[in-house]
Amino acid sequence: MSKVWVLGAGQLGAMMRHAAMPLNVEVVPVDFNQSQSVELAEDDVVTAEIELWPETKATTVLSSHPHFINREVFPRLADRFTQKQLLDELAIATAPWQLVDATTQAPELYQSLGDTVLLKRRTGGYDGRGQYWLKQSEGTAVPEGWHQEAIAEQKIPFDEEVSLVGARDKAGNLYFYPLALNLHVNGILMASIAPLQRLAGVQSEAEEMLGKLLTSLEYVGVMAMECFRVGDHLMVNELAPRVHNSGHWTQSGSSISQFESHIRAVAGLPMSKAVIKGQSVMINLIGVERNNNWLAVDGAELYWYGKEVRVGRKVGHINLTSTEPTQLNSSLTKLATDFPEPYPQVFDWVAENLR
Ligand code: ATP
Ligand code: MG
Ligand code: MG
């Protein structure tokens, strides 16, 4: 059977490999700087765990393979300018925005977008890095080096942040997971809850938005759509043409994880509607040392990425799934005792939002 090669050798590629094992599909994550040559067969397929990569010997070989799935989509979504243009073209609600060109100054941004404006670097930003708030009251100016490198967005006074993970197969069929409710602290995803009964009302709007995108791009595989919920409606914040952190809960909470969905789609295997098991909580492990006490908590499923622990770095996550709210709550209470700042507020948020 053909192999699935992955551009990038981080945790997402590793979890694709893990998910593909029971199917005996070989997934081979490739480090950008891998020195030994990669030798692809004609019928192998290539996917990516990231939307932008440096040009190296390894990435050149992988990205020029005829079966590099979604080849045209990556550059289009990796640049926030062309990503926002696509959303506008498809008339999908998103935060009003403007390109920061060579001469754009703050006053014109305040005039068109309001008195608080968020600059986002066009490429390379993640976990809230590559963002800069402009405030009219403080007379903030567009910083040096951001001209032609950023877009400006209106500040959205959202109620909460949700995300939808969906997949499209080669025949064009669409599959969606239930929306996840996400908590970000300082721009980093800390926890997700899915499904949530109170989000059922915006599920179909979300599916329509992502479905339109997947179909118009003739996309194959998993894509994630981060949204702001504002009242009864959604606005797209950003898109990720890959498996996504806010979909990690599907590893324990769904009959088919997002990783397996992605592999099935790109490998051309049959897809089916995932069956959701109870309710799930995903706690991201950000800059914390591994603690094996987590393993003693009933229902806790640890994914430890084996990376060096650094402040603000994603080093693992824990999934919990249950059909019993009391069981989920008692496990979370037990888990919470072993976490440093700012986790107490994360566990409080989870407890407040469950059910
Ligand atoms: P990720 O790690 O998800 O890729 P990122 O660095 O690409 O993050 P965004 O998702 O665009 O950045 O923004 C990070 C967070 O900043 C959002 O989750 C949200 O909390 C906040 N944010 C982004 N855009 C806006 C906006 N227009 N108005 C208000 N808050 C915003
Ligand atoms: Mg992003
Ligand atoms: Mg984001």
XYZ file of C-alpha atoms and ligand atoms in Angstrom:
388
model
C 0.000 0.000 0.000
C 1.137 3.507 -0.732
C 2.632 5.649 2.020
C 1.418 8.985 3.321
C 4.278 11.449 3.720
C 3.861 14.417 6.029
C 5.637 17.746 5.601
C 6.788 18.413 9.132
C 7.729 16.153 12.038
C 5.956 17.720 14.996
C 3.184 16.360 17.189
C 0.486 16.612 14.514
C 2.366 14.337 12.120
C 3.122 11.961 14.990
C -0.567 11.764 15.897
C -1.483 11.103 12.250
C 0.992 8.242 12.259
C -0.494 6.918 15.483
C -4.056 7.128 14.118
C -3.115 5.349 10.892
C -1.501 2.360 12.603
C -4.649 0.277 13.110
C -5.397 0.710 9.409
C -1.867 -0.398 8.523
C -1.373 2.791 6.557
C 2.215 3.921 6.856
C 2.528 7.614 7.676
C 6.005 9.117 7.444
C 6.515 12.560 8.987
C 9.532 14.327 7.514
C 11.558 16.976 9.299
C 12.160 20.002 7.052
C 15.876 19.748 7.652
C 16.139 16.004 7.298
C 19.464 15.311 5.647
C 18.897 11.808 4.316
C 17.048 11.826 1.023
C 13.320 11.052 0.905
C 12.350 8.572 -1.738
C 8.735 8.644 -2.734
C 6.950 6.104 -4.872
C 4.714 7.285 -7.676
C 1.496 6.266 -5.913
C 2.444 7.671 -2.490
C 0.623 10.744 -1.250
C 1.935 13.845 0.511
C 0.202 15.979 3.114
C 1.348 18.594 5.627
C 0.976 19.311 9.318
C 1.721 23.016 8.848
C 0.703 25.632 6.274
C 4.069 27.235 5.621
C 7.502 25.652 5.411
C 11.035 26.694 4.570
C 12.439 25.605 1.232
C 14.838 22.781 1.961
C 15.981 19.678 0.139
C 13.313 17.598 1.897
C 10.404 20.035 1.490
C 11.241 20.551 -2.195
C 11.053 16.824 -2.894
C 7.784 16.403 -0.978
C 6.003 19.503 -2.274
C 6.813 18.748 -5.893
C 5.339 15.231 -5.789
C 2.323 14.907 -8.136
C 0.163 13.593 -5.257
C 0.806 16.490 -2.907
C -2.784 16.921 -1.725
C -4.182 20.485 -1.541
C -0.977 21.941 -3.011
C -2.667 25.173 -4.155
C -4.505 25.696 -0.886
C -1.502 26.031 1.423
C -0.040 29.301 0.077
C -3.535 30.772 -0.246
C -4.452 30.157 3.399
C -0.957 30.677 4.834
C -1.161 34.361 3.872
C -3.852 36.136 5.896
C -4.319 38.614 3.027
C -5.373 35.953 0.504
C -7.231 34.001 3.217
C -9.364 37.058 4.035
C -9.922 37.714 0.306
C -11.206 34.156 -0.066
C -13.640 34.593 2.851
C -14.919 37.826 1.309
C -15.269 36.237 -2.142
C -17.400 33.456 -0.665
C -19.374 35.977 1.416
C -18.448 34.213 4.652
C -18.685 36.477 7.696
C -15.302 37.498 9.092
C -13.891 40.443 11.046
C -13.766 43.566 8.808
C -10.191 44.024 7.673
C -7.802 45.975 5.514
C -4.380 45.344 4.039
C -1.560 47.284 5.683
C 0.299 48.445 2.580
C 3.492 50.446 2.178
C 1.895 53.751 3.210
C -0.982 52.761 5.545
C -1.009 54.862 8.711
C -2.933 54.276 11.934
C -5.468 57.155 11.580
C -6.965 55.691 8.391
C -7.258 52.294 10.112
C -9.075 53.897 13.070
C -11.366 55.633 10.617
C -12.338 52.478 8.739
C -12.092 49.818 11.496
C -12.723 51.634 14.776
C -10.638 52.908 17.684
C -9.037 49.561 18.535
C -7.438 47.646 15.680
C -5.567 44.360 15.673
C -2.592 44.064 13.337
C -1.788 40.494 12.360
C 1.305 39.530 10.420
C 0.314 38.053 7.073
C 2.360 34.891 7.518
C 3.979 32.820 10.221
C 1.932 33.936 13.266
C 0.648 31.345 15.739
C -0.381 31.161 19.407
C -1.065 34.897 19.251
C 2.503 35.691 18.173
C 2.668 38.137 15.297
C -0.132 40.354 16.619
C -0.084 44.012 17.613
C -2.927 46.099 19.041
C -3.345 49.674 17.825
C -5.274 51.980 20.170
C -6.426 55.390 19.088
C -6.605 56.599 22.699
C -2.918 55.780 23.125
C -1.927 57.173 19.733
C -0.310 53.886 18.690
C 1.300 53.925 15.243
C 1.893 51.079 12.802
C 5.237 49.717 14.018
C 8.407 49.625 11.963
C 8.577 46.572 9.730
C 4.814 45.844 9.666
C 4.023 47.708 6.432
C 3.209 45.272 3.604
C 3.616 42.439 6.119
C 0.291 42.655 7.952
C -3.454 42.992 7.760
C -5.503 45.107 10.159
C -8.677 43.713 11.732
C -11.560 45.270 13.569
C -11.739 44.247 17.222
C -14.647 41.829 17.586
C -16.439 41.918 20.952
C -17.194 38.206 20.772
C -19.151 36.184 23.335
C -16.892 33.169 23.012
C -14.590 31.279 20.665
C -15.594 28.077 18.932
C -14.117 25.966 16.165
C -15.318 23.507 13.616
C -13.258 20.634 12.258
C -14.514 19.193 8.999
C -13.312 16.943 6.234
C -13.958 16.472 2.535
C -13.214 13.255 0.684
C -12.067 12.893 -2.906
C -15.654 12.394 -4.090
C -16.662 15.702 -2.493
C -18.600 14.321 0.491
C -18.430 16.446 3.622
C -18.055 15.312 7.250
C -18.171 17.518 10.332
C -17.477 17.131 14.035
C -19.566 19.000 16.585
C -18.337 22.517 17.363
C -15.794 22.836 20.147
C -15.824 25.656 22.672
C -12.296 26.996 23.123
C -10.529 28.918 25.847
C -7.467 30.972 24.833
C -5.209 32.575 27.417
C -2.731 35.110 26.031
C -3.462 33.923 22.494
C -2.769 30.246 23.267
C -5.435 27.549 23.238
C -5.701 26.155 26.773
C -8.823 23.982 26.701
C -11.634 22.765 24.483
C -15.028 21.266 25.298
C -17.123 19.306 22.771
C -19.874 18.744 22.120
C -21.902 21.377 23.946
C -25.675 21.376 23.768
C -25.874 25.151 23.777
C -23.766 25.355 20.598
C -26.142 23.120 18.642
C -27.945 26.241 17.398
C -24.906 27.502 15.453
C -23.705 24.092 14.220
C -25.491 24.295 10.872
C -24.269 27.831 10.193
C -20.721 26.649 10.915
C -21.091 23.621 8.637
C -22.419 25.806 5.849
C -19.430 28.139 6.121
C -16.767 25.451 6.228
C -18.614 23.332 3.660
C -18.584 26.242 1.215
C -14.842 26.635 1.712
C -14.016 22.934 1.396
C -16.120 22.602 -1.725
C -14.917 25.736 -3.474
C -11.278 24.810 -2.817
C -11.899 21.181 -3.879
C -10.091 20.428 -0.653
C -9.322 16.872 0.445
C -8.760 16.064 4.120
C -9.334 17.872 7.397
C -9.609 21.635 7.750
C -10.285 23.637 10.901
C -12.237 26.867 11.122
C -11.818 29.080 14.197
C -14.804 31.317 14.845
C -16.101 33.994 17.128
C -19.638 33.524 18.359
C -21.373 36.883 18.435
C -24.935 36.389 19.650
C -26.652 33.805 17.456
C -24.105 34.023 14.647
C -20.542 33.104 13.831
C -17.699 35.050 12.268
C -14.651 33.242 10.959
C -11.445 34.212 12.757
C -9.021 32.055 10.801
C -8.664 28.827 8.868
C -6.105 26.054 9.218
C -5.710 23.659 6.258
C -4.776 20.761 8.533
C -5.643 18.880 11.674
C -5.995 21.310 14.554
C -5.373 21.547 18.284
C -9.054 22.258 18.959
C -9.875 18.877 17.368
C -7.622 16.799 19.618
C -10.643 15.839 21.756
C -11.779 13.578 18.879
C -9.022 11.121 19.844
C -11.085 10.028 22.833
C -14.488 11.506 22.023
C -15.200 10.187 18.554
C -15.234 6.833 16.780
C -12.933 8.419 14.172
C -10.390 10.996 15.309
C -9.591 14.055 13.199
C -6.217 12.439 12.482
C -7.801 9.272 11.139
C -10.310 11.324 9.121
C -7.461 13.217 7.507
C -5.504 10.067 6.687
C -8.584 8.294 5.314
C -9.394 11.268 3.090
C -5.915 11.827 1.658
C -5.310 8.098 1.223
C -8.623 7.727 -0.616
C -10.086 5.295 1.941
C -13.826 5.227 2.666
C -15.068 7.796 5.170
C -18.089 7.569 7.441
C -19.889 9.790 9.868
C -17.998 9.793 13.163
C -20.001 8.601 16.163
C -19.514 10.951 19.127
C -18.998 9.409 22.563
C -20.461 11.471 25.391
C -18.746 14.757 26.146
C -15.039 15.561 25.943
C -12.628 17.989 27.502
C -9.127 18.637 26.163
C -6.608 20.338 28.425
C -3.542 21.657 26.616
C -0.208 21.270 28.387
C 1.578 24.576 27.868
C 5.067 24.974 29.299
C 4.421 22.522 32.142
C 6.634 19.663 33.256
C 5.272 16.184 32.823
C 3.557 14.851 35.914
C 2.788 11.137 36.001
C 0.090 11.735 38.632
C -2.076 12.735 35.668
C -2.083 9.074 34.666
C -3.732 8.149 37.957
C -6.839 10.168 37.107
C -9.732 8.017 35.861
C -10.390 8.624 32.193
C -7.423 10.929 31.610
C -5.667 10.158 28.312
C -2.249 11.763 28.133
C -0.475 12.679 24.916
C 3.045 13.819 25.795
C 4.943 15.097 22.770
C 8.444 14.482 24.102
C 9.580 18.040 23.441
C 11.798 20.147 25.662
C 9.591 22.129 28.061
C 9.730 25.899 27.496
C 7.485 28.744 28.617
C 4.456 29.030 26.347
C 5.305 25.868 24.402
C 2.755 23.155 23.622
C 4.262 20.019 25.133
C 1.226 17.750 25.343
C -2.485 17.500 26.014
C -4.903 15.458 28.096
C -8.251 14.235 26.802
C -11.148 13.164 28.994
C -14.390 11.755 27.629
C -17.430 10.530 29.489
C -21.141 10.042 29.179
C -21.382 10.740 32.920
C -21.089 14.446 33.814
C -20.345 13.567 37.438
C -17.476 11.307 36.397
C -16.038 14.010 34.130
C -16.306 16.598 36.896
C -14.660 14.441 39.529
C -11.781 13.540 37.199
C -11.258 17.199 36.334
C -11.261 18.139 40.007
C -8.632 15.516 40.713
C -6.541 16.550 37.703
C -6.683 20.239 38.659
C -4.755 19.643 41.890
C -1.570 18.937 39.958
C -1.383 22.114 37.857
C 0.462 25.420 38.265
C -0.734 28.928 37.242
C -2.639 29.847 35.086
C -4.400 26.467 35.134
C -6.740 27.106 38.083
C -8.643 29.571 35.856
C -8.615 27.041 33.000
C -10.209 24.333 35.161
C -12.715 26.890 36.505
C -13.647 27.801 32.940
C -14.143 24.132 32.057
C -16.314 23.514 35.125
C -18.449 26.576 34.361
C -18.994 25.630 30.747
C -19.648 21.898 30.987
C -23.229 21.101 30.053
P -3.397 30.133 16.398
O -2.417 29.621 17.385
O -4.823 29.732 16.700
O -3.020 29.862 14.973
P -2.888 32.910 15.746
O -1.660 33.444 16.350
O -2.854 32.509 14.318
O -3.451 31.729 16.615
P -5.509 34.236 15.791
O -6.243 32.967 15.978
O -5.824 35.017 14.579
O -3.925 34.088 15.905
O -5.747 35.145 17.061
C -5.396 34.657 18.364
C -6.462 35.085 19.358
O -6.551 36.517 19.390
C -7.857 34.630 18.974
O -8.075 33.291 19.388
C -8.700 35.639 19.736
O -8.748 35.331 21.106
C -7.909 36.933 19.568
N -8.343 37.685 18.368
C -7.960 37.445 17.090
N -8.555 38.279 16.212
C -9.355 39.086 16.950
C -10.246 40.171 16.625
N -10.416 40.593 15.381
N -10.911 40.750 17.658
C -10.746 40.331 18.933
N -9.915 39.333 19.303
C -9.222 38.715 18.340
Mg -3.335 30.789 13.382
Mg -6.117 31.067 15.986
